[in-house]
Coordinates of C-alpha atoms in Angstrom, one line a residue:
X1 CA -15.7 -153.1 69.8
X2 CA -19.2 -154.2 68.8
X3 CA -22.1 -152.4 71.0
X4 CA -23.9 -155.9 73.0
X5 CA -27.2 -155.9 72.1
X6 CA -29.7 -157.3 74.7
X7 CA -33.2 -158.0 74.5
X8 CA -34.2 -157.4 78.2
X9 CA -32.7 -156.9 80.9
X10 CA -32.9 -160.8 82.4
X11 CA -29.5 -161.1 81.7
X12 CA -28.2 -157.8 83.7
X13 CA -26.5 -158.9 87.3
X14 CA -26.9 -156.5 90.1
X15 CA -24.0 -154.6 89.9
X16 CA -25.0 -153.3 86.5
X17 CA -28.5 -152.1 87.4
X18 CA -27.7 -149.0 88.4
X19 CA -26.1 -148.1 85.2
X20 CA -29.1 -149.7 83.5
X21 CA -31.2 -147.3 85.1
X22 CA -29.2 -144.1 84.8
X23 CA -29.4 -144.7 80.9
X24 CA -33.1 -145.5 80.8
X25 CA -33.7 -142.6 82.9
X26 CA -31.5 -140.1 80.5
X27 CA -33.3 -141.9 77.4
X28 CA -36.7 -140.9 78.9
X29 CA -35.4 -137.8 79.1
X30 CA -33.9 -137.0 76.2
X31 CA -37.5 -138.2 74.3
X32 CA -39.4 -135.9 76.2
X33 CA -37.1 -132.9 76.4
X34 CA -39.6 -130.7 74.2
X35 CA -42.5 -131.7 76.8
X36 CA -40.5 -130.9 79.7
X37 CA -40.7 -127.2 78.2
X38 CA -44.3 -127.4 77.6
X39 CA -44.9 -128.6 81.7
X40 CA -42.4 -125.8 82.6
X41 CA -44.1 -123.0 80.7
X42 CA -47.4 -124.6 82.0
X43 CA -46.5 -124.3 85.8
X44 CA -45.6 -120.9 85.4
X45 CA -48.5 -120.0 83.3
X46 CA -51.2 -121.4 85.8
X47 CA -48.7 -119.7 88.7
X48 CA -50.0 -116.4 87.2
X49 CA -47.1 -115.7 85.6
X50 CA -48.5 -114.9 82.1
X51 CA -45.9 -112.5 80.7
X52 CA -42.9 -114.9 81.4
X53 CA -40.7 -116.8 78.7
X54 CA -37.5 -118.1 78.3
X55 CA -35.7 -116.3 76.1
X56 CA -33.1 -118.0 73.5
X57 CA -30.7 -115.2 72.6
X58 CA -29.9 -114.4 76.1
X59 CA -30.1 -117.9 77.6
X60 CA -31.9 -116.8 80.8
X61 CA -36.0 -116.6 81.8
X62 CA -37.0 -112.9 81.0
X63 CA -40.6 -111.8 82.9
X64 CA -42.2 -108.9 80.9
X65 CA -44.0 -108.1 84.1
X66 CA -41.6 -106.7 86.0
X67 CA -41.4 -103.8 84.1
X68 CA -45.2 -102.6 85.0
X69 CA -46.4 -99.6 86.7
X70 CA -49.7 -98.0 87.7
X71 CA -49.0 -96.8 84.1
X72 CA -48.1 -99.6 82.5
X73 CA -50.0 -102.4 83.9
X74 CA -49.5 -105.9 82.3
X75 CA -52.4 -107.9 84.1
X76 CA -52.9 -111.9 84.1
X77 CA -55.9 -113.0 83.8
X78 CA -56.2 -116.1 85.5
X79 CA -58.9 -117.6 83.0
X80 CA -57.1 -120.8 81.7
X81 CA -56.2 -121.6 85.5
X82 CA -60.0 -121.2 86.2
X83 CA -61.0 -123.3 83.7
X84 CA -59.3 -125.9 84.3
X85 CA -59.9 -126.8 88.4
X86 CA -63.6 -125.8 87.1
X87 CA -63.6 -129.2 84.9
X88 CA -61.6 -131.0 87.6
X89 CA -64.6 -129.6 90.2
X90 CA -67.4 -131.1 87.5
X91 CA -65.6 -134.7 86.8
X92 CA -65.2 -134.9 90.7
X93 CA -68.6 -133.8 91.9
X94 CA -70.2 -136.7 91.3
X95 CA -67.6 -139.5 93.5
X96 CA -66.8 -142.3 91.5
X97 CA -67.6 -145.4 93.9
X98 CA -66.1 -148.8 93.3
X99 CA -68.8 -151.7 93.3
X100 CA -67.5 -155.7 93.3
X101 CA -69.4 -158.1 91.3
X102 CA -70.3 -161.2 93.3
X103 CA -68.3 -164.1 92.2
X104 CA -69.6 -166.5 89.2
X105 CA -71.8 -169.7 91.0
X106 CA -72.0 -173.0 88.9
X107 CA -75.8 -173.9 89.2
X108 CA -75.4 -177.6 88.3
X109 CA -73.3 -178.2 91.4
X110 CA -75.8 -177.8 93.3
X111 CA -78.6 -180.5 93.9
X112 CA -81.7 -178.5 94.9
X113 CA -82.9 -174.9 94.5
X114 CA -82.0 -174.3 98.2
X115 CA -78.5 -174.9 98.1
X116 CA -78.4 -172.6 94.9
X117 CA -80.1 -170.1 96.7
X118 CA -77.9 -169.9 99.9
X119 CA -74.9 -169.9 97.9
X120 CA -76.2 -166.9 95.6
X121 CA -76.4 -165.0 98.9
X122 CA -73.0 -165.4 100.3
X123 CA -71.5 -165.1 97.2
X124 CA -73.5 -161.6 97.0
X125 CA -72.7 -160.9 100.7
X126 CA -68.7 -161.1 100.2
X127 CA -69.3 -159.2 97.3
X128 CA -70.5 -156.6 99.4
X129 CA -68.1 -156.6 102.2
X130 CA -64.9 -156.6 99.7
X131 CA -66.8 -153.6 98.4
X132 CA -66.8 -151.8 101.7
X133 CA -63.0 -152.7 102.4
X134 CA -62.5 -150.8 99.2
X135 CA -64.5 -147.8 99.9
X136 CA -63.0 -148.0 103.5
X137 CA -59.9 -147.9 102.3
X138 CA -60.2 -145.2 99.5
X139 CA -61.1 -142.8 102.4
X140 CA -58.0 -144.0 104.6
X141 CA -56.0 -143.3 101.7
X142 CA -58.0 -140.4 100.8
X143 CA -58.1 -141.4 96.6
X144 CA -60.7 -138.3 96.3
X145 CA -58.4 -135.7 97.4
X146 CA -55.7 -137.1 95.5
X147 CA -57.7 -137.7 92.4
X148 CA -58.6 -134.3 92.4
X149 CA -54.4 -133.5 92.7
X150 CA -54.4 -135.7 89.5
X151 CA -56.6 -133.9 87.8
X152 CA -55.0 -130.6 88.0
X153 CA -51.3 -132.2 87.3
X154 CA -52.7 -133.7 84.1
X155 CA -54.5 -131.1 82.8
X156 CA -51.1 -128.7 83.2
X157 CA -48.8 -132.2 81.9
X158 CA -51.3 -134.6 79.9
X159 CA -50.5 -137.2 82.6
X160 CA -50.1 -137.6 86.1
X161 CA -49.6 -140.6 88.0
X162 CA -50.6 -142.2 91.4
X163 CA -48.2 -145.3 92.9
X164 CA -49.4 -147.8 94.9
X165 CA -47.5 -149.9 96.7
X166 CA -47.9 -152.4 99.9
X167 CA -45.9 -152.7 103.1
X168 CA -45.4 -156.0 103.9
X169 CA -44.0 -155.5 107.5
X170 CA -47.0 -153.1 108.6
X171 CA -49.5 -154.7 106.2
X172 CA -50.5 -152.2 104.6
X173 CA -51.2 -150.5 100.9
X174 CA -49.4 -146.8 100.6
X175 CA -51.0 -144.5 97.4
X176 CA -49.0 -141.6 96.5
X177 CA -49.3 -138.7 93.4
X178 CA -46.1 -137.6 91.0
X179 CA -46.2 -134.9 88.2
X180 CA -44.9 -136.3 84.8
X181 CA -41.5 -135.0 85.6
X182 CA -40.9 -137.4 88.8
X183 CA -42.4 -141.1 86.4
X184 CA -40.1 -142.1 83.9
X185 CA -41.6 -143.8 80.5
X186 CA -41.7 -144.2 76.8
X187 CA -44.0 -141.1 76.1
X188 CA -45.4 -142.5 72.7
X189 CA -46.7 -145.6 74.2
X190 CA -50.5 -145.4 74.8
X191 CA -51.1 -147.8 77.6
X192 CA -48.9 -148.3 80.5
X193 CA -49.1 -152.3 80.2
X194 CA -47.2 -152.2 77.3
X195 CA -44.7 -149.8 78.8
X196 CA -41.2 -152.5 78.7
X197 CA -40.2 -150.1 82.0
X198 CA -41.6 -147.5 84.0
X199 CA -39.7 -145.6 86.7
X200 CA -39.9 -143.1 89.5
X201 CA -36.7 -140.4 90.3
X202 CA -37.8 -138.5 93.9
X203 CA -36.0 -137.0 96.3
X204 CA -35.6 -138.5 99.7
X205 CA -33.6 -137.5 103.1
X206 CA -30.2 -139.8 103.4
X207 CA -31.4 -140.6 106.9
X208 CA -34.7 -142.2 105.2
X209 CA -32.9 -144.3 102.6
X210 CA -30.8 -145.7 105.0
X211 CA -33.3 -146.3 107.9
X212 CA -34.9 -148.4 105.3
X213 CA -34.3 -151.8 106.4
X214 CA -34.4 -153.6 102.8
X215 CA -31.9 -152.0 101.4
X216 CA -28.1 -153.5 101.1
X217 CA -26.3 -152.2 104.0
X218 CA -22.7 -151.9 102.8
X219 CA -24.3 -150.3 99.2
X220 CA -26.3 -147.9 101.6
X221 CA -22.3 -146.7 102.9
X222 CA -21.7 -145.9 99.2
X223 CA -24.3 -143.5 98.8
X224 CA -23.0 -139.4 98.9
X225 CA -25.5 -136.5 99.1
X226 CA -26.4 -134.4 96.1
X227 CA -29.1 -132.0 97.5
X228 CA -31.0 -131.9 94.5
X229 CA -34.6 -130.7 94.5
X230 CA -35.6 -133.6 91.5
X231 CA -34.2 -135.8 89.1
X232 CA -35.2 -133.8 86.2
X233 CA -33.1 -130.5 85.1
X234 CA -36.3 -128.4 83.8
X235 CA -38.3 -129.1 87.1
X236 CA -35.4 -128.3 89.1
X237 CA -34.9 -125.3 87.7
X238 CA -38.5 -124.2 88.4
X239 CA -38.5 -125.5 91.8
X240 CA -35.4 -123.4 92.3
X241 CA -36.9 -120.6 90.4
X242 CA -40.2 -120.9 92.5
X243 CA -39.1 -121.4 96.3
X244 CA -35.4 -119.9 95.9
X245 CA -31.9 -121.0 95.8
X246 CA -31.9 -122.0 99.5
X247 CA -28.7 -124.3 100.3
X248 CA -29.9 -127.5 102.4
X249 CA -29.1 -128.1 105.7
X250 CA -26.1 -130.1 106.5
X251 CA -28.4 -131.8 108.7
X252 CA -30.9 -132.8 106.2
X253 CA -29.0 -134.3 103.2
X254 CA -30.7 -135.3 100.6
X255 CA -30.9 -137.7 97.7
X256 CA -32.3 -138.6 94.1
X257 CA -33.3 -142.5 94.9
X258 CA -34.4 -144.2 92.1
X259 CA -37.6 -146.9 91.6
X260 CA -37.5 -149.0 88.6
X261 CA -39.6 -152.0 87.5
X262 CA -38.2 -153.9 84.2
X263 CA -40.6 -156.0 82.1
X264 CA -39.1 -159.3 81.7
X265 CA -39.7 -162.7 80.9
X266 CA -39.3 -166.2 82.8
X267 CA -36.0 -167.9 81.5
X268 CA -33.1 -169.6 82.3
X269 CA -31.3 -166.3 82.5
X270 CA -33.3 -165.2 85.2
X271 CA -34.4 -168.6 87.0
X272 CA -31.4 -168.5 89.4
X273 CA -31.6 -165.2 90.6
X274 CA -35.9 -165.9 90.9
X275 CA -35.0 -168.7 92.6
X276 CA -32.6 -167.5 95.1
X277 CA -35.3 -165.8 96.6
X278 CA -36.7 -166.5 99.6
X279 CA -40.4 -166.0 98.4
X280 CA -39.8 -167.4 95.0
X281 CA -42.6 -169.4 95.3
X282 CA -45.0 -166.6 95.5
X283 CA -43.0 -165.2 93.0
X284 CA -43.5 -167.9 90.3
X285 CA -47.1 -168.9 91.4
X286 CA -49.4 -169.3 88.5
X287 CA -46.2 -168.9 85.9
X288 CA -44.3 -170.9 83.8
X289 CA -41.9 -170.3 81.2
X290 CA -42.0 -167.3 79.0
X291 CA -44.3 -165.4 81.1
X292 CA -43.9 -161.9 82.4
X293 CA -42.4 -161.0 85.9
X294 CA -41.6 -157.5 87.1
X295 CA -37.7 -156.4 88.4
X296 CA -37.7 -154.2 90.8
X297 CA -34.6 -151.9 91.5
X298 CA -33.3 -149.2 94.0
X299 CA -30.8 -147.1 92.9
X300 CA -29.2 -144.1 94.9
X301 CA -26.9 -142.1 93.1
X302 CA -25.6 -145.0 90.8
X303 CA -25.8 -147.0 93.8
X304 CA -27.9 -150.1 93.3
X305 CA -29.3 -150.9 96.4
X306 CA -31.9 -153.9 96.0
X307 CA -32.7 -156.0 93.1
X308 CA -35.8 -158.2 93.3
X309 CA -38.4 -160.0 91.5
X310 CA -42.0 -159.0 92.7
X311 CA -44.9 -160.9 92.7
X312 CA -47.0 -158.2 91.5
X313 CA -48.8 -159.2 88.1
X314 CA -48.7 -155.7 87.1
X315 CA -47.1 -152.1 87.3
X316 CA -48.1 -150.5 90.6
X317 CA -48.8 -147.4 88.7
X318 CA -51.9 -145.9 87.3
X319 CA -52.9 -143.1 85.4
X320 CA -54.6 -140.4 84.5
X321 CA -55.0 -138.6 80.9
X322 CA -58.1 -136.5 79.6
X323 CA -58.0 -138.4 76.4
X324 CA -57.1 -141.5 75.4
X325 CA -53.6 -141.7 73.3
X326 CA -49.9 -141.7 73.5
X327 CA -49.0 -141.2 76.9
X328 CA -47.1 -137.4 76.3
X329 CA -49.6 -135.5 74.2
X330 CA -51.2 -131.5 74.2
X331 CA -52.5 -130.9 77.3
X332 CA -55.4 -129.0 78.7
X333 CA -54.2 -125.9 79.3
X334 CA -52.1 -124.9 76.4
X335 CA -55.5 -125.2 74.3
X336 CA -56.3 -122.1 76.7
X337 CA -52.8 -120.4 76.9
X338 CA -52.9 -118.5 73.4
X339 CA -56.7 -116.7 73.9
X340 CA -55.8 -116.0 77.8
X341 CA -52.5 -114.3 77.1
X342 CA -54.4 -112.2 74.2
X343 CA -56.9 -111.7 77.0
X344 CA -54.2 -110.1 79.2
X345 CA -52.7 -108.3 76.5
X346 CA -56.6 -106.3 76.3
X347 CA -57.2 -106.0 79.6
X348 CA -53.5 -104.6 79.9
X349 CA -54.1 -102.2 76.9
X350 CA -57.4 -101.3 78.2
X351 CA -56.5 -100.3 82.1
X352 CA -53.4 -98.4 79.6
X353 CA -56.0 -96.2 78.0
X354 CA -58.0 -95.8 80.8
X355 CA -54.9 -94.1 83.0
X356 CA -54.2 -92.1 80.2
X357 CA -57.3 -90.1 79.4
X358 CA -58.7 -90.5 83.1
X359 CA -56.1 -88.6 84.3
X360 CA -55.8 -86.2 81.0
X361 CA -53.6 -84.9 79.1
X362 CA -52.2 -81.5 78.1
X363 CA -51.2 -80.1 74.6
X364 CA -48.4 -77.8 74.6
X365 CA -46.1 -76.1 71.5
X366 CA -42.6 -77.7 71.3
X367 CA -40.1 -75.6 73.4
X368 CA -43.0 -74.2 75.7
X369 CA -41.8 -74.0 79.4
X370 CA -44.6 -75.5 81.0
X371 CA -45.3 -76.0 85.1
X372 CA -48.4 -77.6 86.8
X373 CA -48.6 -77.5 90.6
X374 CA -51.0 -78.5 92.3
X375 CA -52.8 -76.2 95.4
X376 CA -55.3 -76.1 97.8
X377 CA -57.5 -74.0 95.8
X378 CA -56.7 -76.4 92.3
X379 CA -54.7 -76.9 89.8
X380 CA -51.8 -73.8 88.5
X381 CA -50.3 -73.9 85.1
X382 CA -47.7 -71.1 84.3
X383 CA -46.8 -70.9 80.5
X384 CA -45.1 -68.0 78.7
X385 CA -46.1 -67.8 75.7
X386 CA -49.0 -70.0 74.1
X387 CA -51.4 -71.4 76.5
X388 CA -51.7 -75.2 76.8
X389 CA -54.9 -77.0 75.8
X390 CA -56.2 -80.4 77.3
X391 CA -56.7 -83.3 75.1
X392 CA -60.4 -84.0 74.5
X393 CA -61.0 -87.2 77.3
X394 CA -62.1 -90.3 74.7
X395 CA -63.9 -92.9 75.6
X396 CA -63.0 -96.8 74.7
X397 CA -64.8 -98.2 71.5
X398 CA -67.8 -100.7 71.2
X399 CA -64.9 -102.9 69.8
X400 CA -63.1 -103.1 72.8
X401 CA -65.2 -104.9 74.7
X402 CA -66.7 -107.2 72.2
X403 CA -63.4 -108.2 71.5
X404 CA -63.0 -108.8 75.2
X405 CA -66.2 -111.1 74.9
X406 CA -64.6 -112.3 72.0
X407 CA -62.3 -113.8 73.9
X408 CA -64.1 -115.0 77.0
X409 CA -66.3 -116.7 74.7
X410 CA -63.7 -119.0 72.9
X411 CA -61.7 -120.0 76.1
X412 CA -65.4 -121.1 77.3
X413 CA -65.8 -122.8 74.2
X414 CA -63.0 -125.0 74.7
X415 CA -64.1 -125.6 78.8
X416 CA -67.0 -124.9 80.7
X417 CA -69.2 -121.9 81.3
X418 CA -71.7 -122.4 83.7
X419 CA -70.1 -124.6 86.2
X420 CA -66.7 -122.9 85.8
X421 CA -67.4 -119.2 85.6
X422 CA -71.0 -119.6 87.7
X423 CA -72.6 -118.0 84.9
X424 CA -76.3 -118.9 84.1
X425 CA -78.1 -117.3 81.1
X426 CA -80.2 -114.1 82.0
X427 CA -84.0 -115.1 82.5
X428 CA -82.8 -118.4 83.0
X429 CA -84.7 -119.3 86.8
X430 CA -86.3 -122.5 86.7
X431 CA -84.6 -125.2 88.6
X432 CA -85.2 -127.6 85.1
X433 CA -83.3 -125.0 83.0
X434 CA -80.7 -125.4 85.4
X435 CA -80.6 -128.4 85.1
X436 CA -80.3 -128.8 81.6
X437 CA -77.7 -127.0 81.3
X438 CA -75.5 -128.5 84.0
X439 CA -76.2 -131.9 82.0
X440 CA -75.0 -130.4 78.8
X441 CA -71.7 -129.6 80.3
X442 CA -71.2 -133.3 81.6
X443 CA -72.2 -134.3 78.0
X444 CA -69.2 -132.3 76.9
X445 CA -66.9 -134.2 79.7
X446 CA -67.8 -137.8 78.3
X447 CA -64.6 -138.7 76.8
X448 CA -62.7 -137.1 80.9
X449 CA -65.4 -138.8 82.4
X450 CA -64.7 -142.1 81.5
X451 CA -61.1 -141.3 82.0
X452 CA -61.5 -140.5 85.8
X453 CA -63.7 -144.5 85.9
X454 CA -61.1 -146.2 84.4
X455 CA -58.4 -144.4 87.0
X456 CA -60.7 -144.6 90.0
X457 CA -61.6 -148.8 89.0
X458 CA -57.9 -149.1 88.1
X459 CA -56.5 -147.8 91.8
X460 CA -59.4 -150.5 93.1
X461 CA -58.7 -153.5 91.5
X462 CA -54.4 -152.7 92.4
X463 CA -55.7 -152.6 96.0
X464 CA -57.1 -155.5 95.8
X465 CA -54.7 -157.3 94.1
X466 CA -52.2 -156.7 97.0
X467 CA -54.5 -157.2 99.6
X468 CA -54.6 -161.0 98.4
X469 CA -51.0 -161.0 98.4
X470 CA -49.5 -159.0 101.5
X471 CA -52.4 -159.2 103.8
X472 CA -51.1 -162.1 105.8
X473 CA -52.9 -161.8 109.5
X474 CA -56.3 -160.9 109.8
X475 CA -57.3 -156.9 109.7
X476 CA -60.4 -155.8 111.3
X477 CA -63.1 -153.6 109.0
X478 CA -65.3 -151.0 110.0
X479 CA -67.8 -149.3 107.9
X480 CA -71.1 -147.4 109.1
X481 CA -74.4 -149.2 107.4
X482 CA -77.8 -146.8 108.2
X483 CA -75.8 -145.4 111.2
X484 CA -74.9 -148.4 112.9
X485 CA -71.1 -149.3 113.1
X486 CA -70.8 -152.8 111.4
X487 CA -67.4 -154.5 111.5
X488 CA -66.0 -157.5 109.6
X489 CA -62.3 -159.4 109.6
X490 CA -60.6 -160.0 106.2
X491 CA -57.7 -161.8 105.3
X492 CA -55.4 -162.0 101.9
X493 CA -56.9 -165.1 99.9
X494 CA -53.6 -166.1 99.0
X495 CA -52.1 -165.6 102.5
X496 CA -54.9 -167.8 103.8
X497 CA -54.0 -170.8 101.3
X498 CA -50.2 -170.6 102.6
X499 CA -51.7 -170.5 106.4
X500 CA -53.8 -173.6 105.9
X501 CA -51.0 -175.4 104.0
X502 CA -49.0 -174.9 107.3
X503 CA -51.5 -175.8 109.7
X504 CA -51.3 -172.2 111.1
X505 CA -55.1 -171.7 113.2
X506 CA -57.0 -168.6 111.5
X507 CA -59.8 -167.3 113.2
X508 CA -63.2 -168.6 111.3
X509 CA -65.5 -166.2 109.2
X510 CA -62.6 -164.3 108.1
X511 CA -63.6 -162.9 104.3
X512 CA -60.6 -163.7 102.2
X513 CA -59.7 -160.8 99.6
X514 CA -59.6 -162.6 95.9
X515 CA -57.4 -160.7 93.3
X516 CA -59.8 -162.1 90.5
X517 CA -63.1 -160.2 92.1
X518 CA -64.3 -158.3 89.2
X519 CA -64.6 -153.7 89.8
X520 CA -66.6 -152.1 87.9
X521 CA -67.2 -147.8 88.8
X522 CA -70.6 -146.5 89.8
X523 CA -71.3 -142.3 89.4
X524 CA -74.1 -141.0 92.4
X525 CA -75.6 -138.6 90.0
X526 CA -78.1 -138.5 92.7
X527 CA -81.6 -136.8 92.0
X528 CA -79.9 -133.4 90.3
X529 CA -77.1 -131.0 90.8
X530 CA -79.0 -128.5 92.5
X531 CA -80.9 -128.7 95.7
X532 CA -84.0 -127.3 94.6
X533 CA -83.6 -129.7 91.4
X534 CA -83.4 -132.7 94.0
X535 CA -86.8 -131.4 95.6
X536 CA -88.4 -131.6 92.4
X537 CA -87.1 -134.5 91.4
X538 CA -88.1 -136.2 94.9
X539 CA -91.6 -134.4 94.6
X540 CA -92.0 -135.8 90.9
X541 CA -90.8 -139.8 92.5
X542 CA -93.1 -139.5 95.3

């Protein structure tokens, strides 16, 4: 029998998603399998295990390391692992702050200069308090701290990714980080737009998926535990590797649940189930046929649990590479992995040597019965015959160590010295020498600079979007402006059209939040990166 072929999924009833999601999940996998061992080798690596690998012949991971002594040290020098939250530390120093541009004012609809005027102000003044809901709500969802997560999971995985998603009950917009193992995509694709799918595979308690009131409640009686620590076979092999093979509590099952969104297009084989909604107007607002709308779908197991059509106008996902490019690419730290692990190789040779002729050796003929002992009055060595003779103690060569700087010098090259290793040149004391140096490192972090913008104005302009959406009652802001507490209301823009349109009261000067407000990202450089820099460069404005 002919293999269907299907252009989307539009056509898919619900009882099929689950296996539609299984397969797009295994083809993800099976595209990225040779990544997966990259991220694996990766996580070890930046654990400190340096002198671990998987080895093919005997099928199992072999760690060279456990074979050291005081002997035979084998040290890991955690340099790449350095370098790498040292560039996170420099990108994040300066916080990335999301500024709203006031909305575009038609002069010829006004008659006089007044009207123009007064206009021009409020438009700048909503401007500014949409801009504070956004800052106010970065620090409830604490962006910075997970920017910086996002930061170190990219630079180990070339991606990492932050969801964010509202709650319509409560109100509210949720932001949470995954590795590259827990988001499933087309890895050659270079923005995340284009993806046709995108998917998350986490665990979650039983008890959680079926507390969760959206769900089908005779599919959630379907659903068996399977106690697995994630969705992909490499990661839970190093999570079991990492934190043991611990059997879970009969009391906590657990589950793989499953978060797709499908790329599809309005049609007639999609229009009935869109329209069987009960918010298929907000679904369908603004669209006609042949434009995109998002499926969303829950699967447990093989379970599907709910199947709708969203009303977002994009994937609630955003994220994060150093460089532009396919999504899957080299990442950070395996350009750092080769020189490290020859930089543990000479340490480990070096601290050999020195345990060797520090503690000296002895020269004997072959067959010579030889005895040391040590006494309170020295050392005693009985021989019979021929005498022993100590080995001459040698020192390490000049080479050693320059290869050592060798070394240290091209892992630098590659990251950052200064910032990363707190090294400043000798003679180097004057705060302006400092300071030129610190700006020649961010000069080498353009391209991961601009990066960490587009992220930081990309989780903005999501938040907004779904605060025009899903914020349906008004919610009270507070902000601090020159120390005094200032507090405004705000209210979804398209919530507030839907209010008015059924004569519901809302309170007056409520701000409504507009999904087409335009973000851009600001950078406080501030005066310099140093405080005495900032003195002189406040000395030099006054």
């Amino acid at each position: 029998m002919a293999k269907i072929i299907r252009d989307n999924t539009s056509g898919i009833p619900t009882d099929e998603m689950g296996h539609v999601v299984d397969q797009m999940m295994q083809d993800a996998k099976n595209s990225r399998h040779a990544f997966e061992r990259k991220w694996y080798d990766n996580l070890f690596f930046d654990d400190g295990h340096h002198f671990r690998y998987v080895s093919r012949t005997a099928n199992k991971v072999v760690d060279l390391s456990n074979r050291e002594s005081i002997y035979t040290p084998m040290r890991s020098i955690p340099k790449a692992s350095r370098q790498i939250r040292g560039i996170a530390n420099l990108l994040l120093a300066n916080d990335p702050i999301p500024v709203v541009y006031p909305e575009k004012i038609n002069p010829t609809a006004f008659q006089d200069l007044e009207e123009l005027a007064q206009a021009l102000k409020t438009t700048k003044d909503e401007a500014k308090m949409v801009g504070h809901f956004v800052s106010e709500e970065f620090k409830e969802q604490d962006i910075h701290r997970k920017l910086a997560q996002m930061l170190i999971l990219a630079a180990k995985q070339s991606v990492s990714w932050m969801q964010i998603w509202p709650d319509a009950v409560r109100e509210r917009i949720h932001t949470q980080v995954y590795d590259a193992f827990d988001i499933y995509v087309q890895g050659d694709i270079t923005e995340v737009e284009d993806l046709p799918y995108i998917g998350k595979g986490v665990r979650m308690p039983i008890s959680e998926i079926k507390a969760n009131e959206l769900f089908d409640q005779k599919q959630l009686e379907k659903i068996r535990p399977d106690n697995k620590r994630a969705s992909s076979e490499i990661k839970e092999a190093y999570m079991t590797s990492r934190y043991g093979r611990g059997e879970t509590s009969e009391y906590v099952p657990t589950l793989i649940q499953k978060e797709f969104f499908f790329k599809e297009y309005i049609s007639s084989k999609n229009m009935f189930r869109i329209a069987q909604q009960e918010d298929v107007e907000k679904v369908l607002r603004n669209k006609k046929e042949g434009d995109v709308v998002l499926r969303q779908v829950f699967v447990a197991g093989d379970v599907p649990l709910r199947d709708r059509y969203v009303s977002l106008s994009e994937y609630p996902f955003v994220d994060f590479r150093f460089e532009p490019g396919p999504l899957y690419s080299t990442s950070l730290i395996e350009r750092f992995i080769p020189l490290n692990k020859s930089l543990d190789s000479a340490v480990s040779r070096l601290e050999r040597f020195f345990h060797t002729m520090n503690v000296g050796a002895w020269m004997k003929r072959q067959g010579e019965q030889l005895n040391i002992s040590n006494m309170a009055g020295g050392q005693v060595l009985e021989y019979q015959s021929t005498p022993p003779v100590q080995a001459r103690i040698e020192s390490p060569s000049a080479m050693s160590f320059s290869f050592l700087q060798l070394l240290s010098g091209l892992i630098e090259e590659q990251g950052v010295t200064t910032s990363t290793m707190a090294r400043v040149p000798s003679g180097v004391r004057a705060n302006a020498a400092i300071e030129s140096l610190k700006e020649s490192e961010m000069a080498n972090l353009v391209i991961a600079s601009r990066q960490v913008k587009r992220t930081v104005k990309s989780i903005a302009e999501k938040i907004i979007d779904m605060a025009d959406d899903y914020f349906v009652t008004p919610k009270t802001v507070y902000y601090l402006e020159k120390g005094e507490p200032q507090y405004f209301d705000i209210i979804g823009a398209s919530a507030l059209n839907l209010r008015q349109q059924a004569n519901i009261e809302t309170p007056e000067n409520v701000l409504p939040i507009k999904k087409t407000y335009r973000v851009d990202i600001e950078v406080e450089s501030g005066l310099g990166y140093t405080k005495a820099g900032k003195k002189d460069a406040a000395k030099d404005l006054g």
